[in-house]
Every structure is written in structure tokens, then in C-alpha cells.
Amino acid sequence: MGQAANWDGSVGSGDPVVLNPPDQLMDAYEDEAVEGQPFSYILGPDADSKGGYSGSVADVLLPDSRADFQLPGYDWFVDYLRQSTRLAGFPGFGIADNLPPDLKAIAAAWLPF
């Protein structure tokens, strides 16, 4: 994992967005789905795992007919992505003022959606 020059390296505190690639969703669906029943899909590691500690995963039940779904322990997925983009992909910093200088410049350039 890379590290910014002015950063103390505490990855867990920033809780970087990490999502499994879409092709893994297709593989999981083909391997695990039972016709007409939801299956649990692992979106990615939780904050503890990303911080180098023993953690878990963030998973959701699919298919989900809603346009958005709720993450375990978080708000709705789209809200999580919005917060993440406002914070240059590191929602764990909470607000832009807490971002390391290199990430503040990235966050300032991103447009809301």
C-alpha cells in the first residue's frame, strides 16, 4: 500500500474505500446463488481489517430490488460513497479539515454527486 509523504501512515484512521471488483460479484453469484434466494456478497474489508487489525468484512444480501442498500454499521451505500468522495476516498477522517495535506487538494477538486 502506498503512503503520502506528509502522512503518518495510520491507514485505519482514514478508513479508505476498498470495494471488491465487479467480476468477483459475478463469480460469487455463479458459485453461491440459489435461484430465488438472496445470497451474501462481501463488498470489501471493514475498517479494522484495512487498518491492519483483525477485523471482518462488509457484506450485503443480493439481489436487492432497491436503488440503494444499507451497509452493516453504516448509512446507505450511496451516502457512504458521497461522504467518501468529499474526503478523497477516506471517509474515516470525518471532515476535510482532518485530511492530510496531499488528500485535501484531491478532495477540494472533486465535484459532489
Coordinates of C-alpha atoms in Angstrom, one line a residue, residues 2-109:
G2 CA 1.3 3.5 -0.9
Q3 CA 1.7 6.3 1.5
A4 CA 1.7 10.1 1.1
A5 CA 4.9 11.9 2.0
N6 CA 3.2 14.0 4.8
W7 CA 1.2 11.2 6.3
D8 CA 2.0 9.3 9.5
G9 CA 0.8 6.1 7.8
S10 CA -2.2 5.4 10.0
V11 CA -4.3 3.8 7.3
G12 CA -7.0 2.7 9.7
S13 CA -7.9 6.1 10.9
G14 CA -8.7 7.2 7.3
D15 CA -10.8 4.1 6.6
P16 CA -10.0 4.1 2.8
V17 CA -12.8 3.0 0.5
V18 CA -12.0 -0.6 -0.6
L19 CA -14.5 -2.5 -2.7
N20 CA -14.1 -5.8 -4.3
P21 CA -14.1 -5.6 -8.2
P22 CA -17.4 -6.3 -10.0
D23 CA -16.1 -9.5 -11.6
Q24 CA -16.0 -11.0 -8.1
L25 CA -19.7 -10.3 -7.7
M26 CA -20.4 -12.3 -10.9
D27 CA -18.2 -15.2 -9.7
A28 CA -19.8 -15.2 -6.3
Y29 CA -23.3 -15.2 -7.8
E30 CA -22.5 -18.0 -10.1
D31 CA -20.9 -20.1 -7.3
E32 CA -23.2 -19.3 -4.4
A33 CA -26.6 -18.1 -5.5
V34 CA -29.6 -20.3 -5.3
E35 CA -32.5 -19.5 -7.6
G36 CA -35.0 -17.2 -5.9
Q37 CA -33.0 -16.7 -2.7
P38 CA -30.7 -13.8 -1.7
F39 CA -27.1 -14.5 -1.1
S40 CA -24.5 -12.7 1.0
Y41 CA -21.9 -10.8 -1.1
I42 CA -18.7 -9.4 0.5
L43 CA -18.3 -5.8 -0.6
G44 CA -14.8 -5.5 1.0
P45 CA -12.9 -5.4 4.3
D46 CA -14.2 -3.5 7.3
A47 CA -12.2 -0.5 8.8
D48 CA -10.4 -2.8 11.3
S49 CA -9.1 -5.1 8.6
K50 CA -8.0 -2.1 6.5
G51 CA -6.1 -0.7 9.5
G52 CA -4.1 -3.9 9.9
Y53 CA -6.1 -5.3 12.8
S54 CA -8.1 -8.5 13.0
G55 CA -11.5 -7.5 11.5
S56 CA -14.3 -8.6 9.4
V57 CA -16.0 -7.8 6.1
A58 CA -18.8 -5.5 4.9
D59 CA -21.3 -7.7 3.2
V60 CA -24.8 -7.3 1.8
L61 CA -27.7 -9.5 0.8
L62 CA -28.2 -9.5 -3.0
P63 CA -30.2 -9.2 -5.1
D64 CA -31.8 -6.1 -3.6
S65 CA -34.6 -4.5 -5.6
R66 CA -34.0 -1.1 -4.0
A67 CA -31.9 1.5 -5.9
D68 CA -29.7 1.8 -2.8
F69 CA -28.9 -0.6 0.1
Q70 CA -27.8 -0.2 3.7
L71 CA -24.3 -1.2 4.7
P72 CA -23.9 -3.0 8.0
G73 CA -22.9 -0.4 10.6
Y74 CA -23.1 2.5 8.1
D75 CA -25.7 4.6 6.4
W76 CA -26.9 3.9 2.9
F77 CA -24.3 2.9 0.3
V78 CA -24.8 6.0 -1.9
D79 CA -24.4 8.3 1.1
Y80 CA -21.2 6.4 2.1
L81 CA -19.9 7.0 -1.4
R82 CA -20.8 10.7 -1.3
Q83 CA -19.0 11.1 2.0
S84 CA -16.0 9.2 0.7
T85 CA -15.7 11.3 -2.4
R86 CA -15.9 14.5 -0.3
L87 CA -12.9 13.1 1.6
A88 CA -10.8 11.9 -1.3
G89 CA -11.8 8.3 -0.7
F90 CA -11.0 8.3 3.1
P91 CA -14.3 8.7 4.9
G92 CA -12.8 7.8 8.2
F93 CA -11.2 11.2 8.5
G94 CA -14.8 12.6 9.1
I95 CA -14.3 16.1 7.8
A96 CA -12.0 17.6 5.1
D97 CA -10.1 19.6 7.8
N98 CA -8.7 16.3 9.2
L99 CA -7.3 15.1 5.9
P100 CA -3.5 15.1 5.3
P101 CA -2.4 18.0 3.0
D102 CA -2.0 15.8 -0.1
L103 CA -5.5 14.5 0.2
K104 CA -7.0 17.9 0.9
A105 CA -6.0 19.0 -2.6
I106 CA -7.7 16.0 -4.1
A107 CA -10.9 16.4 -2.0
A108 CA -11.1 20.1 -3.0
A109 CA -11.1 19.2 -6.7

